[in-house]
Coordinates of N, CA, C and O in Angstrom, one line a residue:
X781 N 68.6 26.4 17.4 CA 69.8 26.3 16.6 C 69.4 26.3 15.1 O 68.3 25.8 14.7
X782 N 70.2 26.9 14.3 CA 69.9 27.0 12.8 C 69.9 25.6 12.2 O 70.7 24.7 12.6
X783 N 69.1 25.5 11.2 CA 68.9 24.2 10.5 C 69.6 24.1 9.2 O 70.0 23.0 8.7
X784 N 69.9 25.3 8.5 CA 70.5 25.3 7.2 C 72.0 25.6 7.3 O 72.4 26.4 8.2
X785 N 72.7 25.1 6.4 CA 74.2 25.4 6.4 C 74.4 26.8 6.2 O 75.3 27.4 6.8
X786 N 73.6 27.5 5.3 CA 73.8 28.9 5.1 C 73.5 29.7 6.3 O 74.3 30.7 6.6
X787 N 72.6 29.4 7.1 CA 72.3 30.1 8.3 C 73.3 29.9 9.4 O 73.7 30.8 10.2
X788 N 73.9 28.7 9.4 CA 75.0 28.5 10.3 C 76.2 29.3 10.0 O 76.9 29.9 10.8
X789 N 76.5 29.4 8.7 CA 77.6 30.2 8.2 C 77.3 31.7 8.5 O 78.2 32.4 8.9
X790 N 76.1 32.1 8.3 CA 75.7 33.5 8.5 C 76.0 33.9 10.0 O 76.5 34.9 10.3
X791 N 75.6 33.0 10.9 CA 75.9 33.2 12.3 C 77.4 33.4 12.6 O 77.8 34.3 13.3
X792 N 78.2 32.5 12.0 CA 79.6 32.6 12.1 C 80.1 34.0 11.6 O 81.0 34.6 12.3
X793 N 79.6 34.4 10.5 CA 80.1 35.6 9.9 C 79.7 36.8 10.7 O 80.4 37.8 10.9
X794 N 78.5 36.8 11.3 CA 78.0 37.9 12.1 C 78.8 38.0 13.4 O 79.1 39.1 13.8
X795 N 79.2 36.9 14.0 CA 80.1 37.0 15.2 C 81.4 37.6 14.8 O 81.9 38.5 15.6
X796 N 82.0 37.2 13.7 CA 83.3 37.8 13.3 C 83.1 39.3 13.0 O 83.9 40.1 13.5
X797 N 82.0 39.7 12.3 CA 81.8 41.1 11.9 C 81.5 41.9 13.2 O 82.0 43.0 13.3
X798 N 80.8 41.3 14.1 CA 80.5 42.1 15.4 C 81.7 42.3 16.2 O 81.9 43.4 16.7
X799 N 82.6 41.4 16.2 CA 83.9 41.5 16.9 C 84.7 42.6 16.2 O 85.3 43.5 16.9
X800 N 84.8 42.6 14.9 CA 85.5 43.6 14.1 C 85.0 45.0 14.4 O 85.7 45.9 14.7
X801 N 83.6 45.1 14.3 CA 83.0 46.4 14.5 C 83.2 46.9 16.0 O 83.5 48.1 16.2
X802 N 83.2 46.0 16.9 CA 83.4 46.4 18.3 C 84.8 46.9 18.5 O 85.0 47.9 19.2
X803 N 85.8 46.3 17.9 CA 87.1 46.7 18.0 C 87.3 48.1 17.5 O 87.9 49.0 18.2
X804 N 86.8 48.4 16.3 CA 87.0 49.7 15.7 C 86.2 50.8 16.5 O 86.6 51.9 16.6
X805 N 85.0 50.5 17.0 CA 84.2 51.4 17.7 C 84.9 51.8 19.1 O 84.9 52.9 19.5
X806 N 85.5 50.8 19.7 CA 86.2 51.0 21.0 C 87.5 51.8 20.7 O 87.8 52.8 21.5
X807 N 88.2 51.6 19.6 CA 89.4 52.3 19.2 C 89.0 53.8 19.0 O 89.7 54.7 19.4
X808 N 87.9 54.0 18.3 CA 87.4 55.4 18.1 C 87.0 56.1 19.4 O 87.4 57.2 19.6
X809 N 86.3 55.4 20.3 CA 86.0 56.0 21.6 C 87.2 56.4 22.4 O 87.3 57.5 23.0
X810 N 88.2 55.5 22.4 CA 89.5 55.8 23.1 C 90.2 57.0 22.4 O 90.8 57.8 23.2
X811 N 90.2 57.1 21.1 CA 90.8 58.3 20.4 C 90.1 59.6 20.8 O 90.8 60.6 21.0
X812 N 88.8 59.5 20.8 CA 88.0 60.7 21.2 C 88.3 61.1 22.6 O 88.5 62.3 23.0
X813 N 88.4 60.1 23.6 CA 88.7 60.4 25.0 C 90.1 61.0 25.1 O 90.3 62.0 25.8
X814 N 91.0 60.5 24.3 CA 92.4 61.0 24.4 C 92.5 62.4 23.9 O 93.1 63.3 24.5
X815 N 91.7 62.7 22.8 CA 91.7 64.1 22.3 C 91.1 65.1 23.3 O 91.5 66.2 23.5
X816 N 90.0 64.6 23.9 CA 89.3 65.5 24.9 C 90.2 65.7 26.2 O 90.0 66.7 26.8
X817 N 91.1 64.8 26.5 CA 91.9 64.9 27.7 C 93.1 65.8 27.4 O 93.7 66.3 28.4
X818 N 93.4 66.1 26.2 CA 94.6 66.9 25.9 C 94.3 68.4 26.2 O 93.2 68.9 25.9
X819 N 95.2 69.1 26.9 CA 95.1 70.5 27.2 C 95.9 71.4 26.4 O 95.7 72.6 26.4
X820 N 96.9 70.8 25.6 CA 97.7 71.6 24.8 C 97.1 71.8 23.4 O 96.8 70.7 22.8
X821 N 96.9 73.0 22.9 CA 96.2 73.2 21.7 C 97.0 72.7 20.5 O 96.4 72.1 19.6
X822 N 98.3 72.8 20.5 CA 99.1 72.3 19.3 C 99.0 70.8 19.2 O 98.8 70.3 18.1
X823 N 99.1 70.1 20.3 CA 98.9 68.7 20.3 C 97.5 68.2 19.8 O 97.4 67.3 19.0
X824 N 96.5 68.9 20.2 CA 95.1 68.6 19.9 C 94.9 68.9 18.4 O 94.3 68.1 17.7
X825 N 95.5 69.9 17.9 CA 95.4 70.3 16.4 C 96.0 69.2 15.6 O 95.6 68.8 14.5
X826 N 97.2 68.6 16.1 CA 97.9 67.6 15.3 C 97.1 66.3 15.3 O 97.0 65.6 14.3
X827 N 96.4 66.0 16.5 CA 95.7 64.7 16.6 C 94.3 64.8 15.9 O 93.8 63.7 15.5
X828 N 93.7 65.9 15.8 CA 92.3 66.1 15.3 C 92.1 65.5 13.9 O 91.1 64.7 13.7
X829 N 93.0 65.7 12.9 CA 92.8 65.1 11.6 C 92.7 63.6 11.6 O 91.9 63.0 10.9
X830 N 93.5 62.9 12.4 CA 93.5 61.5 12.4 C 92.2 61.0 13.1 O 91.6 60.0 12.6
X831 N 91.7 61.6 14.1 CA 90.4 61.3 14.7 C 89.3 61.5 13.8 O 88.4 60.7 13.6
X832 N 89.3 62.7 13.1 CA 88.3 63.0 12.1 C 88.2 62.0 11.0 O 87.2 61.6 10.6
X833 N 89.4 61.6 10.5 CA 89.4 60.6 9.5 C 88.8 59.2 9.9 O 88.1 58.6 9.2
X834 N 89.2 58.9 11.2 CA 88.6 57.6 11.8 C 87.1 57.7 11.9 O 86.4 56.7 11.5
X835 N 86.6 58.8 12.3 CA 85.1 59.0 12.5 C 84.5 58.9 11.1 O 83.4 58.2 10.9
X836 N 85.1 59.5 10.1 CA 84.5 59.5 8.7 C 84.5 58.1 8.2 O 83.5 57.6 7.5
X837 N 85.5 57.3 8.4 CA 85.6 56.0 7.9 C 84.6 55.1 8.6 O 83.9 54.3 7.9
X838 N 84.4 55.2 9.9 CA 83.4 54.4 10.6 C 82.0 54.8 10.2 O 81.1 53.9 10.1
X839 N 81.8 56.0 9.9 CA 80.4 56.4 9.5 C 80.2 55.9 8.1 O 79.0 55.5 7.8
X840 N 81.2 55.9 7.2 CA 81.0 55.4 5.9 C 80.7 53.9 5.8 O 79.9 53.5 5.0
X841 N 81.3 53.2 6.8 CA 81.0 51.7 6.8 C 79.9 51.3 7.7 O 79.7 50.2 8.1
X842 N 79.2 52.3 8.2 CA 78.0 52.1 9.1 C 78.3 51.5 10.4 O 77.4 50.8 11.0
X843 N 79.5 51.7 10.9 CA 79.8 51.2 12.3 C 79.2 52.2 13.3 O 78.7 51.8 14.3
X844 N 79.3 53.5 12.9 CA 78.6 54.5 13.7 C 77.7 55.3 12.7 O 78.0 55.3 11.5
X845 N 76.7 55.9 13.2 CA 75.8 56.7 12.4 C 76.5 58.0 11.9 O 77.4 58.5 12.6
X846 N 76.2 58.4 10.7 CA 76.9 59.6 10.1 C 76.6 60.9 11.0 O 77.5 61.7 11.1
X847 N 75.4 61.0 11.6 CA 75.2 62.1 12.4 C 76.0 62.1 13.7 O 76.4 63.1 14.2
X848 N 76.2 60.9 14.2 CA 77.0 60.8 15.5 C 78.5 61.2 15.1 O 79.1 61.9 15.9
X849 N 79.0 60.8 14.0 CA 80.3 61.2 13.6 C 80.4 62.7 13.4 O 81.3 63.4 13.9
X850 N 79.3 63.3 12.8 CA 79.3 64.8 12.7 C 79.2 65.5 14.0 O 80.0 66.5 14.2
X851 N 78.4 65.0 14.9 CA 78.3 65.6 16.3 C 79.6 65.5 17.0 O 80.0 66.4 17.7
X852 N 80.3 64.3 16.9 CA 81.6 64.2 17.6 C 82.6 65.1 17.0 O 83.4 65.8 17.8
X853 N 82.7 65.2 15.7 CA 83.7 66.1 15.1 C 83.4 67.6 15.5 O 84.4 68.3 15.8
X854 N 82.2 67.9 15.5 CA 81.8 69.3 15.9 C 82.2 69.6 17.3 O 82.8 70.6 17.6
X855 N 81.9 68.7 18.2 CA 82.2 68.9 19.7 C 83.7 68.9 19.9 O 84.2 69.7 20.7
X856 N 84.4 68.1 19.2 CA 85.9 68.1 19.3 C 86.5 69.4 18.8 O 87.4 69.9 19.3
X857 N 85.9 69.9 17.7 CA 86.4 71.1 17.1 C 86.2 72.3 18.1 O 87.1 73.1 18.3
X858 N 85.0 72.3 18.7 CA 84.7 73.3 19.7 C 85.7 73.2 20.9 O 86.2 74.2 21.4
X859 N 86.0 72.0 21.3 CA 86.9 71.7 22.4 C 88.3 72.3 22.1 O 88.9 73.0 22.9
X860 N 88.8 72.0 20.8 CA 90.1 72.5 20.4 C 90.1 74.0 20.4 O 91.1 74.6 20.8
X861 N 89.0 74.6 19.9 CA 89.0 76.1 19.8 C 88.9 76.7 21.2 O 89.4 77.9 21.3
X862 N 88.4 76.0 22.1 CA 88.3 76.6 23.5 C 89.6 76.5 24.2 O 89.8 77.2 25.3
X863 N 90.6 75.7 23.7 CA 91.9 75.6 24.4 C 92.7 76.9 24.2 O 92.6 77.5 23.2
X864 N 93.4 77.3 25.2 CA 94.2 78.5 25.1 C 95.6 78.2 24.7 O 96.4 78.9 24.5

């Protein structure tokens, strides 16, 4: 157990931050899954900008790595282009 007040506070803050990050990471994964499940190109094109914005924001705040965001955006764009 931590001995200093500051380290006790730091532990509390890290728990809160971890929960916050987990929520946004899970939301992002669900959005990506939803986009991959769509078979209609028009729907996918409408949803893509919001997912792209979400990925960029999470990469900017270091919740996910910037290369992971780039890879996901690229693969989603390929998926949308492959739809008929």
